[in-house]
Coordinates of C-alpha atoms in Angstrom, one line a residue:
X1 CA 2.0 7.2 44.1
X2 CA 5.0 5.0 43.1
X3 CA 6.5 3.9 46.4
X4 CA 7.0 6.3 49.3
X5 CA 8.8 9.2 47.7
X6 CA 7.9 9.2 44.0
X7 CA 4.6 10.6 42.5
X8 CA 3.4 9.8 39.0
X9 CA 1.9 12.7 37.0
X10 CA -1.7 12.0 36.3
X11 CA -3.2 13.2 33.0
X12 CA -6.8 14.0 33.9
X13 CA -8.3 17.4 32.7
X14 CA -11.6 16.7 34.4
X15 CA -10.3 16.9 38.0
X16 CA -12.1 19.5 40.2
X17 CA -10.5 22.7 41.3
X18 CA -7.1 24.1 40.3
X19 CA -4.8 21.3 39.1
X20 CA -2.1 20.4 36.5
X21 CA -3.9 17.3 35.3
X22 CA -4.6 19.0 32.0
X23 CA -0.9 18.9 31.2
X24 CA 0.2 15.8 29.2
X25 CA 2.9 14.1 31.3
X26 CA 5.9 16.2 30.6
X27 CA 7.2 19.5 32.0
X28 CA 10.4 21.6 32.0
X29 CA 10.1 21.6 35.8
X30 CA 12.6 19.3 37.5
X31 CA 11.3 15.7 37.2
X32 CA 12.4 12.1 36.7
X33 CA 13.0 11.3 33.0
X34 CA 15.3 8.9 31.2
X35 CA 17.9 10.8 29.2
X36 CA 17.7 8.2 26.4
X37 CA 14.0 9.1 26.1
X38 CA 14.6 12.8 25.7
X39 CA 17.4 12.2 23.2
X40 CA 15.2 9.9 21.2
X41 CA 12.4 12.5 21.0
X42 CA 14.7 15.3 19.9
X43 CA 14.6 19.0 20.3
X44 CA 11.8 21.3 21.0
X45 CA 11.0 22.1 17.4
X46 CA 7.3 22.0 17.0
X47 CA 4.3 23.4 15.2
X48 CA 3.1 25.0 18.5
X49 CA 4.0 28.6 19.5
X50 CA 3.8 27.3 23.1
X51 CA 6.6 24.9 22.4
X52 CA 6.8 23.3 25.8
X53 CA 3.1 22.1 25.3
X54 CA 4.0 20.9 21.9
X55 CA 6.8 18.9 23.2
X56 CA 4.6 17.5 26.0
X57 CA 2.1 16.3 23.5
X58 CA 4.9 14.5 21.6
X59 CA 6.2 13.0 24.7
X60 CA 2.7 11.7 25.7
X61 CA 2.0 10.4 22.2
X62 CA 5.1 8.3 22.4
X63 CA 3.7 6.6 25.5
X64 CA 6.0 8.2 28.1
X65 CA 5.0 9.4 31.6
X66 CA 6.7 11.7 34.1
X67 CA 7.3 11.1 37.9
X68 CA 8.3 13.6 40.6
X69 CA 9.9 13.4 44.0
X70 CA 7.5 14.2 46.8
X71 CA 9.5 17.3 47.7
X72 CA 11.7 20.1 46.1
X73 CA 15.3 19.1 45.8
X74 CA 16.6 21.3 43.0
X75 CA 15.6 24.4 41.1
X76 CA 16.5 25.6 37.5
X77 CA 19.0 28.4 37.3
X78 CA 16.7 30.7 35.1
X79 CA 13.8 33.0 36.1
X80 CA 11.6 31.5 38.9
X81 CA 7.8 31.6 38.8
X82 CA 7.7 34.0 41.7
X83 CA 10.4 36.4 40.3
X84 CA 9.3 39.5 38.4
X85 CA 12.7 40.4 36.8
X86 CA 14.6 38.4 34.2
X87 CA 13.5 36.3 31.2
X88 CA 12.2 32.8 31.0
X89 CA 12.8 30.4 28.2
X90 CA 9.9 31.8 26.1
X91 CA 11.3 35.4 26.4
X92 CA 14.8 34.3 25.6
X93 CA 13.5 32.6 22.4
X94 CA 11.4 35.7 21.5
X95 CA 8.2 33.6 21.7
X96 CA 5.1 34.9 23.6
X97 CA 4.1 32.2 26.0
X98 CA 0.5 33.1 26.8
X99 CA -0.7 36.1 24.6
X100 CA -0.6 34.0 21.5
X101 CA -2.8 30.9 21.3
X102 CA -1.0 27.6 20.6
X103 CA -0.8 26.8 17.0
X104 CA -3.3 24.0 16.1
X105 CA -2.2 20.4 16.0
X106 CA -1.3 19.2 12.5
X107 CA -4.4 17.7 10.8
X108 CA -4.5 14.0 10.3
X109 CA -4.2 13.0 6.6
X110 CA -6.8 10.7 5.1
X111 CA -5.9 7.4 3.5
X112 CA -5.1 7.6 -0.2
X113 CA -7.8 6.0 -2.4
X114 CA -8.2 4.8 -5.9
X115 CA -5.8 3.9 -8.7
X116 CA -2.0 4.5 -8.7
X117 CA -2.6 7.6 -10.9
X118 CA -5.3 8.9 -8.3
X119 CA -2.9 8.3 -5.5
X120 CA -0.3 10.5 -7.2
X121 CA -2.9 13.2 -7.8
X122 CA -3.7 13.3 -4.1
X123 CA 0.0 13.6 -3.1
X124 CA 0.4 16.4 -5.6
X125 CA -2.6 18.3 -4.1
X126 CA -1.0 17.9 -0.6
X127 CA 2.3 19.4 -1.9
X128 CA 0.5 22.4 -3.6
X129 CA -1.5 23.1 -0.5
X130 CA 1.7 22.6 1.7
X131 CA -0.1 20.0 3.9
X132 CA 2.5 18.3 6.1
X133 CA 3.0 14.6 5.5
X134 CA 5.6 11.9 4.9
X135 CA 5.8 9.1 2.3
X136 CA 8.2 6.2 2.2
X137 CA 8.4 3.4 -0.3
X138 CA 9.9 0.1 0.8
X139 CA 10.1 -2.4 -2.1
X140 CA 12.3 -5.3 -3.3
X141 CA 15.6 -3.9 -1.8
X142 CA 14.1 -3.2 1.5
X143 CA 12.4 -6.6 1.4
X144 CA 15.8 -8.4 1.1
X145 CA 17.1 -6.4 4.1
X146 CA 14.0 -7.2 6.1
X147 CA 14.6 -10.9 5.3
X148 CA 18.2 -10.6 6.3
X149 CA 19.7 -11.2 2.9
X150 CA 23.0 -9.7 1.9
X151 CA 22.2 -7.4 -1.0
X152 CA 24.1 -5.4 -3.7
X153 CA 21.5 -3.3 -5.5
X154 CA 21.5 -1.7 -8.9
X155 CA 22.8 1.6 -7.5
X156 CA 26.0 -0.2 -6.3
X157 CA 25.5 0.0 -2.5
X158 CA 25.8 -3.3 -0.4
X159 CA 24.0 -4.3 2.8
X160 CA 25.3 -7.3 4.6
X161 CA 23.1 -9.6 6.7
X162 CA 23.0 -8.9 10.4
X163 CA 23.4 -5.2 10.1
X164 CA 21.5 -2.8 12.5
X165 CA 19.7 -1.3 9.4
X166 CA 17.3 -4.2 9.3
X167 CA 15.8 -3.5 12.8
X168 CA 15.7 0.2 12.0
X169 CA 13.9 -0.4 8.8
X170 CA 11.4 -2.8 10.3
X171 CA 10.5 -0.2 12.9
X172 CA 10.1 2.5 10.3
X173 CA 7.6 0.7 8.2
X174 CA 5.6 -0.4 11.1
X175 CA 5.1 3.3 12.2
X176 CA 1.5 4.1 13.0
X177 CA 1.0 7.7 11.9
X178 CA -1.9 8.8 9.6
X179 CA 0.4 11.5 8.3
X180 CA 3.0 8.8 7.0
X181 CA 2.1 7.0 3.8
X182 CA 4.0 3.8 3.1
X183 CA 4.2 2.6 -0.5
X184 CA 4.5 -1.1 -1.0
X185 CA 4.7 -3.4 -4.0
X186 CA 1.3 -4.4 -5.4
X187 CA 0.0 -7.9 -5.9
X188 CA -0.9 -7.9 -9.6
X189 CA 2.1 -7.1 -11.8
X190 CA 3.9 -10.4 -11.1
X191 CA 7.3 -9.5 -12.1
X192 CA 10.1 -12.0 -11.6
X193 CA 11.5 -9.8 -8.9
X194 CA 8.6 -7.8 -7.5
X195 CA 4.9 -7.0 -7.2
X196 CA 3.7 -10.5 -6.5
X197 CA 1.0 -11.8 -4.1
X198 CA 3.7 -13.3 -1.9
X199 CA 5.7 -10.0 -1.5
X200 CA 2.5 -7.9 -1.0
X201 CA 1.4 -10.4 1.8
X202 CA 4.9 -10.2 3.4
X203 CA 4.6 -6.4 3.7
X204 CA 1.0 -6.4 4.9
X205 CA 1.1 -9.3 7.3
X206 CA 4.7 -10.3 8.1
X207 CA 6.2 -6.8 8.1
X208 CA 3.0 -5.2 9.5
X209 CA 2.7 -2.1 7.4
X210 CA -0.4 -0.3 8.8
X211 CA -3.3 -0.9 6.4
X212 CA -4.6 2.7 6.5
X213 CA -1.3 4.2 5.4
X214 CA -0.6 2.1 2.4
X215 CA 0.1 3.5 -1.1
X216 CA 2.0 2.2 -4.2
X217 CA 5.8 1.6 -4.0
X218 CA 5.8 2.8 -7.7
X219 CA 3.7 5.9 -7.2
X220 CA 6.4 8.1 -8.8
X221 CA 7.6 5.5 -11.4
X222 CA 6.3 3.6 -14.5
X223 CA 3.1 5.2 -15.8
X224 CA 3.1 7.9 -13.2
X225 CA 6.7 9.1 -13.9
X226 CA 5.9 11.6 -16.7
X227 CA 3.1 13.4 -14.7
X228 CA 5.2 13.4 -11.5
X229 CA 8.3 14.9 -13.1
X230 CA 6.2 17.4 -15.0
X231 CA 4.8 18.6 -11.7
X232 CA 8.2 18.8 -10.1
X233 CA 9.7 20.8 -13.0
X234 CA 6.9 23.3 -12.7
X235 CA 6.7 23.4 -8.9
X236 CA 7.4 27.1 -8.0
X237 CA 7.7 26.4 -4.3
X238 CA 11.1 24.7 -4.9
X239 CA 12.4 21.7 -3.0
X240 CA 15.2 20.6 -0.7
X241 CA 17.0 17.4 -1.8
X242 CA 18.6 14.7 0.3
X243 CA 20.8 12.3 -1.9
X244 CA 24.0 11.8 -3.6
X245 CA 23.4 13.7 -6.7
X246 CA 25.2 17.1 -7.2
X247 CA 24.6 17.7 -11.0
X248 CA 23.3 21.2 -11.8
X249 CA 19.6 20.7 -12.2
X250 CA 16.7 22.1 -14.3
X251 CA 14.4 21.6 -11.3
X252 CA 14.3 24.3 -8.6
X253 CA 16.4 22.9 -5.7
X254 CA 16.8 25.3 -2.8
X255 CA 19.4 23.4 -1.0
X256 CA 21.0 19.9 -1.1
X257 CA 22.0 17.7 1.8
X258 CA 24.6 15.6 0.1
X259 CA 25.3 12.1 1.3
X260 CA 27.6 9.3 0.1
X261 CA 26.0 7.1 -2.7
X262 CA 27.3 4.1 -0.7
X263 CA 26.4 5.3 2.9
X264 CA 24.6 2.0 3.3
X265 CA 28.0 0.2 3.2
X266 CA 29.2 2.2 6.2
X267 CA 26.0 2.5 8.1
X268 CA 27.1 0.6 11.1
X269 CA 29.8 3.2 11.8
X270 CA 28.4 6.4 10.2
X271 CA 24.6 6.0 10.7
X272 CA 24.3 7.7 14.0
X273 CA 26.2 10.9 13.0
X274 CA 24.6 11.0 9.6
X275 CA 21.1 10.8 11.1
X276 CA 21.8 13.6 13.5
X277 CA 23.1 15.7 10.4
X278 CA 19.9 15.1 8.5
X279 CA 17.8 16.0 11.5
X280 CA 19.6 19.2 11.9
X281 CA 19.2 19.9 8.2
X282 CA 15.4 19.7 8.4
X283 CA 15.0 21.1 11.8
X284 CA 14.5 24.8 10.9
X285 CA 12.4 24.3 7.8
X286 CA 8.7 25.0 7.6
X287 CA 6.1 24.1 5.0
X288 CA 8.9 22.8 2.7
X289 CA 9.0 19.9 0.2
X290 CA 12.0 17.7 1.1
X291 CA 12.8 15.0 -1.4
X292 CA 14.8 11.9 -0.3
X293 CA 16.8 9.7 -2.6
X294 CA 18.7 7.6 -0.2
X295 CA 17.6 4.1 -0.8
X296 CA 16.6 2.2 2.4
X297 CA 17.9 5.1 4.5
X298 CA 15.1 7.3 3.3
X299 CA 12.7 4.9 4.9
X300 CA 14.5 5.2 8.2
X301 CA 15.1 9.0 8.1
X302 CA 11.6 10.3 7.0
X303 CA 9.7 9.0 10.2
X304 CA 12.5 10.5 12.3
X305 CA 12.4 13.8 10.5
X306 CA 8.6 13.8 11.0
X307 CA 9.1 13.4 14.8
X308 CA 11.7 16.1 14.9
X309 CA 9.9 18.6 12.8
X310 CA 6.3 17.6 11.6
X311 CA 5.8 20.9 9.7
X312 CA 7.2 19.7 6.2
X313 CA 6.4 17.4 3.4
X314 CA 9.0 14.5 3.4
X315 CA 8.8 12.5 0.2
X316 CA 10.9 9.4 -0.7
X317 CA 11.3 10.0 -4.4
X318 CA 13.9 7.3 -5.0
X319 CA 15.4 7.2 -8.4
X320 CA 12.5 9.1 -10.0
X321 CA 14.5 12.4 -10.0
X322 CA 17.9 10.9 -10.9
X323 CA 17.9 12.4 -14.5
X324 CA 17.6 15.8 -12.9
X325 CA 20.0 15.4 -9.9
X326 CA 22.6 13.0 -11.3
X327 CA 22.3 13.8 -15.0
X328 CA 21.4 10.3 -16.0
X329 CA 19.5 7.2 -14.8
X330 CA 19.4 3.5 -15.2
X331 CA 15.6 3.3 -14.9
X332 CA 13.9 2.4 -18.2
X333 CA 10.5 3.9 -17.5
X334 CA 11.7 7.4 -18.5
X335 CA 11.5 6.3 -22.1
X336 CA 7.9 6.7 -23.4
X337 CA 8.3 3.9 -25.7
X338 CA 9.5 1.4 -23.1
X339 CA 6.8 -1.0 -21.8
X340 CA 7.6 0.0 -18.2
X341 CA 6.4 3.5 -19.0
X342 CA 2.9 2.2 -19.5
X343 CA 2.7 -0.1 -16.5
X344 CA 0.4 0.6 -13.6
X345 CA 0.4 -1.1 -10.4
X346 CA -3.0 -2.4 -9.0
X347 CA -3.8 -3.6 -5.4
X348 CA -6.0 -6.6 -6.3
X349 CA -8.2 -7.3 -3.4
X350 CA -8.6 -10.9 -2.3
X351 CA -11.7 -12.2 -4.2
X352 CA -14.6 -13.3 -2.1
X353 CA -17.6 -13.5 -4.4
X354 CA -18.9 -16.5 -6.5
X355 CA -19.5 -16.5 -10.2
X356 CA -21.5 -18.8 -12.5
X357 CA -21.0 -18.3 -16.3
X358 CA -22.3 -19.5 -19.6
X359 CA -21.6 -19.1 -23.3
X360 CA -24.3 -18.3 -25.8
X361 CA -23.3 -17.8 -29.6
X362 CA -24.6 -18.2 -33.1
X363 CA -28.1 -19.9 -32.5
X364 CA -31.2 -18.6 -30.9
X365 CA -31.7 -22.2 -29.7
X366 CA -29.0 -21.7 -27.2
X367 CA -31.0 -18.9 -25.6
X368 CA -33.8 -21.3 -25.1
X369 CA -31.4 -23.9 -23.6
X370 CA -30.2 -21.1 -21.2
X371 CA -33.8 -20.5 -20.2
X372 CA -34.3 -24.1 -19.3
X373 CA -31.0 -24.1 -17.3
X374 CA -31.9 -20.9 -15.3
X375 CA -35.4 -22.2 -14.7
X376 CA -34.1 -25.4 -13.2
X377 CA -31.4 -23.5 -11.3
X378 CA -34.1 -21.2 -9.6
X379 CA -36.3 -24.1 -8.8
X380 CA -33.7 -26.4 -7.2
X381 CA -30.9 -24.1 -5.9
X382 CA -30.3 -21.1 -3.9
X383 CA -29.0 -18.1 -5.8
X384 CA -28.1 -15.6 -3.0
X385 CA -24.5 -14.4 -3.1
X386 CA -24.1 -15.8 -6.8
X387 CA -23.3 -13.6 -9.8
X388 CA -24.3 -14.8 -13.2
X389 CA -22.3 -14.0 -16.4
X390 CA -23.0 -14.7 -20.1
X391 CA -20.4 -14.7 -22.7
X392 CA -22.2 -13.7 -26.0
X393 CA -22.4 -11.4 -28.8
X394 CA -24.1 -8.0 -28.5
X395 CA -27.0 -8.9 -30.8
X396 CA -28.1 -11.5 -28.2
X397 CA -28.0 -9.1 -25.3
X398 CA -31.5 -7.7 -25.2
X399 CA -33.1 -11.2 -25.3
X400 CA -30.9 -12.6 -22.6
X401 CA -31.4 -9.5 -20.5
X402 CA -35.2 -9.9 -20.8
X403 CA -34.8 -13.5 -19.8
X404 CA -33.0 -12.5 -16.6
X405 CA -35.7 -10.0 -15.8
X406 CA -38.4 -12.5 -16.2
X407 CA -36.7 -14.8 -13.7
X408 CA -35.6 -12.1 -11.3
X409 CA -31.9 -12.7 -12.0
X410 CA -29.3 -9.9 -12.7
X411 CA -27.2 -11.2 -15.6
X412 CA -23.8 -9.6 -16.4
X413 CA -22.4 -9.7 -20.0
X414 CA -19.0 -10.1 -21.5
X415 CA -19.2 -9.5 -25.3
X416 CA -16.9 -11.2 -28.0
X417 CA -17.1 -12.0 -31.6
X418 CA -16.6 -15.7 -32.5
X419 CA -16.2 -16.5 -36.2
X420 CA -16.3 -20.3 -35.9
X421 CA -17.8 -23.1 -33.8
X422 CA -14.4 -23.9 -32.5
X423 CA -14.0 -20.2 -31.2
X424 CA -17.4 -20.3 -29.6
X425 CA -16.7 -23.7 -27.8
X426 CA -13.3 -22.3 -26.7
X427 CA -14.7 -18.9 -25.4
X428 CA -15.2 -20.5 -21.9
X429 CA -11.3 -20.5 -21.6
X430 CA -11.3 -16.7 -21.9
X431 CA -12.9 -16.1 -18.5
X432 CA -9.8 -14.3 -17.2
X433 CA -10.4 -11.6 -19.9
X434 CA -13.5 -10.6 -18.1
X435 CA -12.7 -7.2 -16.5
X436 CA -14.3 -7.9 -13.1
X437 CA -12.9 -11.4 -12.7
X438 CA -10.7 -10.4 -9.8
X439 CA -13.8 -9.9 -7.7
X440 CA -14.5 -13.6 -7.7
X441 CA -12.9 -16.4 -5.7
X442 CA -14.9 -19.4 -6.9
X443 CA -15.9 -19.8 -10.5
X444 CA -18.3 -22.4 -12.1
X445 CA -18.8 -22.9 -15.8
X446 CA -21.9 -24.6 -17.2
X447 CA -22.8 -25.5 -20.7
X448 CA -26.4 -24.4 -21.6
X449 CA -27.7 -28.0 -22.2
X450 CA -27.5 -28.7 -18.4
X451 CA -30.5 -29.1 -16.2
X452 CA -29.9 -28.4 -12.4
X453 CA -31.4 -31.0 -10.0
X454 CA -29.8 -29.8 -6.7
X455 CA -28.4 -26.9 -4.8
X456 CA -25.3 -25.7 -6.6
X457 CA -24.2 -23.6 -3.5
X458 CA -22.9 -27.0 -2.0
X459 CA -20.4 -27.0 -4.9
X460 CA -19.5 -23.4 -4.7
X461 CA -18.9 -23.5 -0.9
X462 CA -16.5 -26.4 -1.3
X463 CA -12.8 -25.5 -0.3
X464 CA -10.9 -25.8 -3.6
X465 CA -7.2 -26.6 -4.3
X466 CA -5.4 -25.2 -7.2
X467 CA -6.9 -27.6 -9.6
X468 CA -9.5 -27.7 -12.4
X469 CA -12.6 -29.9 -11.2
X470 CA -14.5 -31.7 -13.8
X471 CA -16.3 -35.0 -14.5
X472 CA -13.9 -37.7 -15.8
X473 CA -14.8 -39.0 -19.2
X474 CA -13.3 -40.9 -22.1
X475 CA -9.7 -41.3 -23.0
X476 CA -7.6 -38.6 -24.6
X477 CA -6.6 -40.9 -27.5
X478 CA -10.2 -40.6 -28.9
X479 CA -11.0 -37.5 -31.1
X480 CA -13.9 -36.6 -28.7
X481 CA -11.4 -36.0 -25.9
X482 CA -8.6 -34.3 -27.6
X483 CA -7.0 -37.1 -29.7
X484 CA -6.2 -34.6 -32.4
X485 CA -4.6 -32.2 -30.0
X486 CA -1.9 -34.4 -28.4
X487 CA 1.2 -36.0 -29.6
X488 CA 0.2 -39.6 -28.8
X489 CA 3.8 -40.7 -29.2
X490 CA 4.7 -38.8 -26.1
X491 CA 1.4 -38.8 -24.2
X492 CA -0.4 -42.0 -23.1
X493 CA -3.6 -42.1 -25.2
X494 CA -5.3 -44.0 -22.3
X495 CA -5.0 -40.9 -20.1
X496 CA -8.4 -40.2 -18.7
X497 CA -10.1 -37.2 -20.3
X498 CA -12.8 -34.8 -18.8
X499 CA -16.2 -33.5 -19.7
X500 CA -15.8 -29.7 -20.3
X501 CA -19.5 -29.1 -19.8
X502 CA -19.1 -28.4 -16.1
X503 CA -15.9 -26.8 -14.8
X504 CA -15.2 -25.7 -11.3
X505 CA -12.1 -23.8 -10.2
X506 CA -10.8 -21.1 -7.9
X507 CA -9.3 -17.8 -9.1
X508 CA -5.6 -18.2 -8.8
X509 CA -2.4 -17.8 -10.8
X510 CA -2.2 -21.6 -11.3
X511 CA -5.7 -21.8 -12.9
X512 CA -5.0 -18.6 -15.0
X513 CA -1.9 -20.3 -16.5
X514 CA -3.8 -23.5 -17.2
X515 CA -6.5 -21.6 -19.0
X516 CA -3.8 -19.5 -20.8
X517 CA -2.0 -22.6 -22.0
X518 CA -5.2 -24.3 -23.1
X519 CA -5.9 -21.4 -25.5

């Protein structure tokens, strides 16, 4: 009960006897509802044949509840329950209310897994099987809006800070719905404008994109573009298109919902009416592929379309189809010879493991030194949670592998050919060429002529800054510490040098760049 005269509907299908507790919080019977709530949820379009139940489930899923007065104060004007003549809402809509079982709820989609190419393959399979889902791809432009920065993008629309689109966009990309995939920039390409660790972290942590729904913002672009557009050109089901293009197309477009190319500019005044127009456009479609190319507006519209009519495939294709819908494009990845056509985004997970590595080249004596080093390490130090890697040539592999077996250590290998002593001594600097390096947070290099006399986990567990840690030694003016490598007219020859036999560092962009420069 809510006060003296208002009763809240209780959802409890386990109540004894005859009751309405099985019904999820909403009914066409007269009740107390906020008009704004009903308008926000939209019409009765649903995958259920029993459309009132479908709407009730949507109402309940949004967190709403219904209250009733404690008596009857009004009745609807249609057929009453106790009347035998006349038609109720189901009959008027030519829908059987009870003879047909409700259509099943739409299945929940699983998270996309694997590489960017594999994500695309999974999306294509969903389209072929007509599995309903949505996909939006907020990227650098949307990031600027979310950070409230005035923006004119390469497609000539302008958003000005303070506009309502910012809040709408923020709400959309926070949508928790397993059937909505959200493509964000990766953290490995490190472009000047996008796909950096900072931008990735903003989307995942600051903008709160749900982790289980994440895919790649470039899923239809760069190295995936050729395969994606080949699929679209051969897709016999045809598609519906939402965007500004009106060029006669070689792809099968069933119908276009044309919008202004600069609708973002007038969103404050036209957004509400344009949104209602798009919701009406998708409302009666079933099992259709609907492609959106409306910039940040696609990200707002697709979750709303999924609420209004969840029975379709809503895909934010961005500029990937411009060449077919506009007759041209300013995206360079469409040229097979351009570097962008070969680029693939990768979600690089934050490394957590620890790595110790060594370099063994040319002489068998170095294998004997490695044996002494590993023997002392096992005797004095813990080895749990540490991976061991040897840079070497393939002809040394079997002997080093046998050495590891004798000591109970699993040794990984990275093979390279060194043609000089200088190349061999510099090989340690190529650690970031190791394919699995992104698995490691803390990295320790050891020369093979070292004997361990303590627990090295005390070093590996130390919190590191973006620095290279080594033992100070000598002065760089001396040839042993780089005297022949520096211009001593511009660099102080008394600058302290370092012993490169033991180097400790964390896996970061800063250390990667230091090693790259050193090469």
